[in-house]
PDB file of C-alpha atoms in Angstrom:
ATOM      1  CA  UNK O   1     -23.112 -12.441   4.681  1.00  0.00           C
ATOM      2  CA  UNK O   2     -22.230 -16.134   4.448  1.00  0.00           C
ATOM      3  CA  UNK O   3     -18.701 -15.242   3.358  1.00  0.00           C
ATOM      4  CA  UNK O   4     -18.341 -12.895   6.325  1.00  0.00           C
ATOM      5  CA  UNK O   5     -19.611 -15.603   8.683  1.00  0.00           C
ATOM      6  CA  UNK O   6     -17.014 -17.932   7.125  1.00  0.00           C
ATOM      7  CA  UNK O   7     -14.292 -15.334   7.887  1.00  0.00           C
ATOM      8  CA  UNK O   8     -13.392 -14.767   4.238  1.00  0.00           C
ATOM      9  CA  UNK O   9     -10.705 -12.038   4.437  1.00  0.00           C
ATOM     10  CA  UNK O  10     -11.826 -10.412   1.167  1.00  0.00           C
ATOM     11  CA  UNK O  11     -15.460 -10.220   2.337  1.00  0.00           C
ATOM     12  CA  UNK O  12     -14.399  -8.859   5.729  1.00  0.00           C
ATOM     13  CA  UNK O  13     -12.255  -6.178   4.075  1.00  0.00           C
ATOM     14  CA  UNK O  14     -15.030  -5.152   1.693  1.00  0.00           C
ATOM     15  CA  UNK O  15     -17.543  -4.923   4.553  1.00  0.00           C
ATOM     16  CA  UNK O  16     -15.059  -2.695   6.343  1.00  0.00           C
ATOM     17  CA  UNK O  17     -14.932  -0.459   3.266  1.00  0.00           C
ATOM     18  CA  UNK O  18     -18.730  -0.115   3.366  1.00  0.00           C
ATOM     19  CA  UNK O  19     -18.486   1.069   6.953  1.00  0.00           C
ATOM     20  CA  UNK O  20     -15.654   3.426   6.017  1.00  0.00           C
ATOM     21  CA  UNK O  21     -17.758   5.022   3.271  1.00  0.00           C
ATOM     22  CA  UNK O  22     -20.447   5.708   5.895  1.00  0.00           C
ATOM     23  CA  UNK O  23     -17.676   7.204   8.081  1.00  0.00           C
ATOM     24  CA  UNK O  24     -18.331   4.482  10.657  1.00  0.00           C
ATOM     25  CA  UNK O  25     -14.656   4.007  11.474  1.00  0.00           C
ATOM     26  CA  UNK O  26     -15.405   1.736  14.420  1.00  0.00           C
ATOM     27  CA  UNK O  27     -17.105  -0.763  12.113  1.00  0.00           C
ATOM     28  CA  UNK O  28     -14.402  -0.376   9.465  1.00  0.00           C
ATOM     29  CA  UNK O  29     -11.702  -0.917  12.083  1.00  0.00           C
ATOM     30  CA  UNK O  30     -13.423  -4.056  13.396  1.00  0.00           C
ATOM     31  CA  UNK O  31     -13.760  -5.692   9.969  1.00  0.00           C
ATOM     32  CA  UNK O  32     -10.316  -4.642   8.745  1.00  0.00           C
ATOM     33  CA  UNK O  33      -8.701  -5.940  11.924  1.00  0.00           C
ATOM     34  CA  UNK O  34     -10.365  -9.298  11.458  1.00  0.00           C
ATOM     35  CA  UNK O  35      -9.392  -9.426   7.764  1.00  0.00           C
ATOM     36  CA  UNK O  36      -5.795  -8.540   8.683  1.00  0.00           C
ATOM     37  CA  UNK O  37      -5.752 -11.340  11.252  1.00  0.00           C
ATOM     38  CA  UNK O  38      -6.534 -13.688   8.358  1.00  0.00           C
ATOM     39  CA  UNK O  39      -3.639 -12.270   6.339  1.00  0.00           C
ATOM     40  CA  UNK O  40      -5.343  -9.748   4.051  1.00  0.00           C
ATOM     41  CA  UNK O  41      -2.576  -7.337   2.963  1.00  0.00           C
ATOM     42  CA  UNK O  42      -5.027  -4.667   1.785  1.00  0.00           C
ATOM     43  CA  UNK O  43      -6.644  -4.686   5.250  1.00  0.00           C
ATOM     44  CA  UNK O  44      -3.205  -4.145   6.802  1.00  0.00           C
ATOM     45  CA  UNK O  45      -2.686  -1.169   4.500  1.00  0.00           C
ATOM     46  CA  UNK O  46      -6.103   0.277   5.405  1.00  0.00           C
ATOM     47  CA  UNK O  47      -5.390  -0.141   9.116  1.00  0.00           C
ATOM     48  CA  UNK O  48      -2.075   1.666   8.682  1.00  0.00           C
ATOM     49  CA  UNK O  49      -4.014   4.610   7.267  1.00  0.00           C
ATOM     50  CA  UNK O  50      -6.322   4.704  10.291  1.00  0.00           C
ATOM     51  CA  UNK O  51      -3.320   4.737  12.614  1.00  0.00           C
ATOM     52  CA  UNK O  52      -1.538   7.385  10.515  1.00  0.00           C
ATOM     53  CA  UNK O  53      -4.562   9.702  10.445  1.00  0.00           C
ATOM     54  CA  UNK O  54      -5.899   8.872  13.894  1.00  0.00           C
ATOM     55  CA  UNK O  55      -9.347   7.962  12.575  1.00  0.00           C
ATOM     56  CA  UNK O  56     -11.274   6.141  15.313  1.00  0.00           C
ATOM     57  CA  UNK O  57      -7.951   5.027  16.807  1.00  0.00           C
ATOM     58  CA  UNK O  58      -5.320   7.149  18.451  1.00  0.00           C
ATOM     59  CA  UNK O  59      -2.444   8.081  16.129  1.00  0.00           C
ATOM     60  CA  UNK O  60       0.204   5.441  16.617  1.00  0.00           C
ATOM     61  CA  UNK O  61       3.345   5.392  14.460  1.00  0.00           C
ATOM     62  CA  UNK O  62       4.398   2.001  15.784  1.00  0.00           C
ATOM     63  CA  UNK O  63       1.101   0.327  14.818  1.00  0.00           C
ATOM     64  CA  UNK O  64       1.052   2.202  11.522  1.00  0.00           C
ATOM     65  CA  UNK O  65       4.521   0.862  10.736  1.00  0.00           C
ATOM     66  CA  UNK O  66       3.574  -2.681  11.802  1.00  0.00           C
ATOM     67  CA  UNK O  67       0.611  -2.742   9.412  1.00  0.00           C
ATOM     68  CA  UNK O  68       2.650  -1.130   6.622  1.00  0.00           C
ATOM     69  CA  UNK O  69       5.343  -3.790   7.048  1.00  0.00           C
ATOM     70  CA  UNK O  70       2.800  -6.617   7.015  1.00  0.00           C
ATOM     71  CA  UNK O  71       1.194  -5.219   3.850  1.00  0.00           C
ATOM     72  CA  UNK O  72       4.585  -4.653   2.209  1.00  0.00           C
ATOM     73  CA  UNK O  73       5.768  -8.167   3.016  1.00  0.00           C
ATOM     74  CA  UNK O  74       2.562  -9.388   1.378  1.00  0.00           C
ATOM     75  CA  UNK O  75       3.420  -7.501  -1.818  1.00  0.00           C
ATOM     76  CA  UNK O  76       1.435  -4.271  -1.399  1.00  0.00           C
ATOM     77  CA  UNK O  77       3.377  -1.623  -3.378  1.00  0.00           C
ATOM     78  CA  UNK O  78       1.668   1.422  -1.837  1.00  0.00           C
ATOM     79  CA  UNK O  79       2.523   0.194   1.654  1.00  0.00           C
ATOM     80  CA  UNK O  80       6.116  -0.306   0.498  1.00  0.00           C
ATOM     81  CA  UNK O  81       6.113   3.281  -0.841  1.00  0.00           C
ATOM     82  CA  UNK O  82       4.886   4.649   2.504  1.00  0.00           C
ATOM     83  CA  UNK O  83       7.602   2.672   4.298  1.00  0.00           C
ATOM     84  CA  UNK O  84      10.092   4.451   2.025  1.00  0.00           C
ATOM     85  CA  UNK O  85       8.585   7.819   2.980  1.00  0.00           C
ATOM     86  CA  UNK O  86       8.926   6.910   6.665  1.00  0.00           C
ATOM     87  CA  UNK O  87      12.574   5.988   6.109  1.00  0.00           C
ATOM     88  CA  UNK O  88      13.220   9.317   4.373  1.00  0.00           C
ATOM     89  CA  UNK O  89      11.678  11.171   7.316  1.00  0.00           C
ATOM     90  CA  UNK O  90      14.010   9.205   9.598  1.00  0.00           C
ATOM     91  CA  UNK O  91      16.987   9.989   7.313  1.00  0.00           C
ATOM     92  CA  UNK O  92      17.542   6.308   6.431  1.00  0.00           C
ATOM     93  CA  UNK O  93      18.021   6.919   2.727  1.00  0.00           C
ATOM     94  CA  UNK O  94      19.541   3.565   1.764  1.00  0.00           C
ATOM     95  CA  UNK O  95      16.564   1.717   3.262  1.00  0.00           C
ATOM     96  CA  UNK O  96      14.172   4.153   1.584  1.00  0.00           C
ATOM     97  CA  UNK O  97      15.730   3.479  -1.809  1.00  0.00           C
ATOM     98  CA  UNK O  98      15.435  -0.284  -1.263  1.00  0.00           C
ATOM     99  CA  UNK O  99      11.718   0.103  -0.502  1.00  0.00           C
ATOM    100  CA  UNK O 100      11.256   2.321  -3.567  1.00  0.00           C
ATOM    101  CA  UNK O 101      13.030  -0.215  -5.784  1.00  0.00           C
ATOM    102  CA  UNK O 102      10.798  -3.042  -4.588  1.00  0.00           C
ATOM    103  CA  UNK O 103       7.619  -0.970  -5.033  1.00  0.00           C
ATOM    104  CA  UNK O 104       8.726   0.213  -8.469  1.00  0.00           C
ATOM    105  CA  UNK O 105       9.406  -3.377  -9.548  1.00  0.00           C
ATOM    106  CA  UNK O 106       5.805  -4.127  -8.551  1.00  0.00           C
ATOM    107  CA  UNK O 107       4.654  -1.443 -10.989  1.00  0.00           C
ATOM    108  CA  UNK O 108       4.103   1.442  -8.557  1.00  0.00           C
ATOM    109  CA  UNK O 109       4.393   4.673 -10.561  1.00  0.00           C
ATOM    110  CA  UNK O 110       5.091   7.069  -7.672  1.00  0.00           C
ATOM    111  CA  UNK O 111       8.016   4.905  -6.586  1.00  0.00           C
ATOM    112  CA  UNK O 112       9.640   4.975 -10.008  1.00  0.00           C
ATOM    113  CA  UNK O 113       9.145   8.768 -10.131  1.00  0.00           C
ATOM    114  CA  UNK O 114      10.800   9.105  -6.724  1.00  0.00           C
ATOM    115  CA  UNK O 115      13.702   6.913  -7.847  1.00  0.00           C
ATOM    116  CA  UNK O 116      14.140   9.111 -10.932  1.00  0.00           C
ATOM    117  CA  UNK O 117      14.566  12.094  -8.637  1.00  0.00           C
ATOM    118  CA  UNK O 118      17.070  10.199  -6.485  1.00  0.00           C
ATOM    119  CA  UNK O 119      18.990   9.154  -9.594  1.00  0.00           C
ATOM    120  CA  UNK O 120      19.011  12.711 -11.015  1.00  0.00           C
ATOM    121  CA  UNK O 121      20.489  14.190  -7.850  1.00  0.00           C
ATOM    122  CA  UNK O 122      23.116  11.465  -7.935  1.00  0.00           C
ATOM    123  CA  UNK O 123      22.774   9.493  -4.799  1.00  0.00           C
ATOM    124  CA  UNK O 124      21.970   6.099  -3.378  1.00  0.00           C
ATOM    125  CA  UNK O 125      21.233   4.308  -6.678  1.00  0.00           C
ATOM    126  CA  UNK O 126      23.593   3.373  -9.471  1.00  0.00           C
ATOM    127  CA  UNK O 127      22.858   3.818 -13.159  1.00  0.00           C
ATOM    128  CA  UNK O 128      22.730   0.043 -13.630  1.00  0.00           C
ATOM    129  CA  UNK O 129      20.418  -0.521 -10.677  1.00  0.00           C
ATOM    130  CA  UNK O 130      18.105   2.279 -11.816  1.00  0.00           C
ATOM    131  CA  UNK O 131      18.020   0.893 -15.377  1.00  0.00           C
ATOM    132  CA  UNK O 132      17.190  -2.606 -14.111  1.00  0.00           C
ATOM    133  CA  UNK O 133      14.445  -1.200 -11.888  1.00  0.00           C
ATOM    134  CA  UNK O 134      13.028   0.822 -14.774  1.00  0.00           C
ATOM    135  CA  UNK O 135      12.878  -2.322 -16.953  1.00  0.00           C
ATOM    136  CA  UNK O 136      11.227  -4.323 -14.160  1.00  0.00           C
ATOM    137  CA  UNK O 137       8.694  -1.525 -13.581  1.00  0.00           C
ATOM    138  CA  UNK O 138       7.784  -1.465 -17.263  1.00  0.00           C
ATOM    139  CA  UNK O 139       7.432  -5.261 -17.320  1.00  0.00           C
ATOM    140  CA  UNK O 140       5.102  -5.140 -14.305  1.00  0.00           C
ATOM    141  CA  UNK O 141       2.987  -2.407 -15.908  1.00  0.00           C
ATOM    142  CA  UNK O 142       2.857  -4.319 -19.207  1.00  0.00           C
ATOM    143  CA  UNK O 143       1.820  -7.498 -17.385  1.00  0.00           C
ATOM    144  CA  UNK O 144      -1.283  -5.784 -16.033  1.00  0.00           C
ATOM    145  CA  UNK O 145      -2.452  -4.472 -19.402  1.00  0.00           C
ATOM    146  CA  UNK O 146      -5.325  -6.196 -21.153  1.00  0.00           C
ATOM    147  CA  UNK O 147      -8.062  -5.222 -23.561  1.00  0.00           C
ATOM    148  CA  UNK O 148     -10.680  -5.989 -20.878  1.00  0.00           C
ATOM    149  CA  UNK O 149      -9.024  -3.638 -18.386  1.00  0.00           C
ATOM    150  CA  UNK O 150      -8.717  -0.875 -20.972  1.00  0.00           C
ATOM    151  CA  UNK O 151     -12.378  -1.328 -21.927  1.00  0.00           C
ATOM    152  CA  UNK O 152     -13.455  -1.191 -18.265  1.00  0.00           C
ATOM    153  CA  UNK O 153     -11.339   1.920 -17.683  1.00  0.00           C
ATOM    154  CA  UNK O 154     -12.899   3.603 -20.737  1.00  0.00           C
ATOM    155  CA  UNK O 155     -16.393   2.842 -19.404  1.00  0.00           C
ATOM    156  CA  UNK O 156     -15.498   4.309 -15.987  1.00  0.00           C
ATOM    157  CA  UNK O 157     -14.301   7.534 -17.596  1.00  0.00           C
ATOM    158  CA  UNK O 158     -17.626   8.187 -19.349  1.00  0.00           C
TER     159      UNK O 158
END
């Protein structure tokens, strides 16, 4: 509670998640909004989900996009992926591919899979650009591997 009183963005976000688990979206919204005000990119991503689904708040594509953009600028690959999806829906394929490339280079698996499909159908990404993105994706994935993470993952799967 001291960290929340000190406006620690991580603590605020995690408190919001506790409210979300209890399906108290008003409480989740309040804490996530405060965490986002302090620059927490994960909180921005969570708020975008509330606006996309219309949980506690009215569905609002403009606010959803704002929070996705803030999270993406902060390096959140899933937010970047959802921006790409929005661009595809709006038929802005070049922008969508750029978002997918950035997310893939951050190690986001769904983005690299989507780029593979784009590459296979022969549009919007060159062979060289796809190869460079694939290498960057693999480097990002390799950078997150460690024996401690693998051990923790094995324990979770028990």
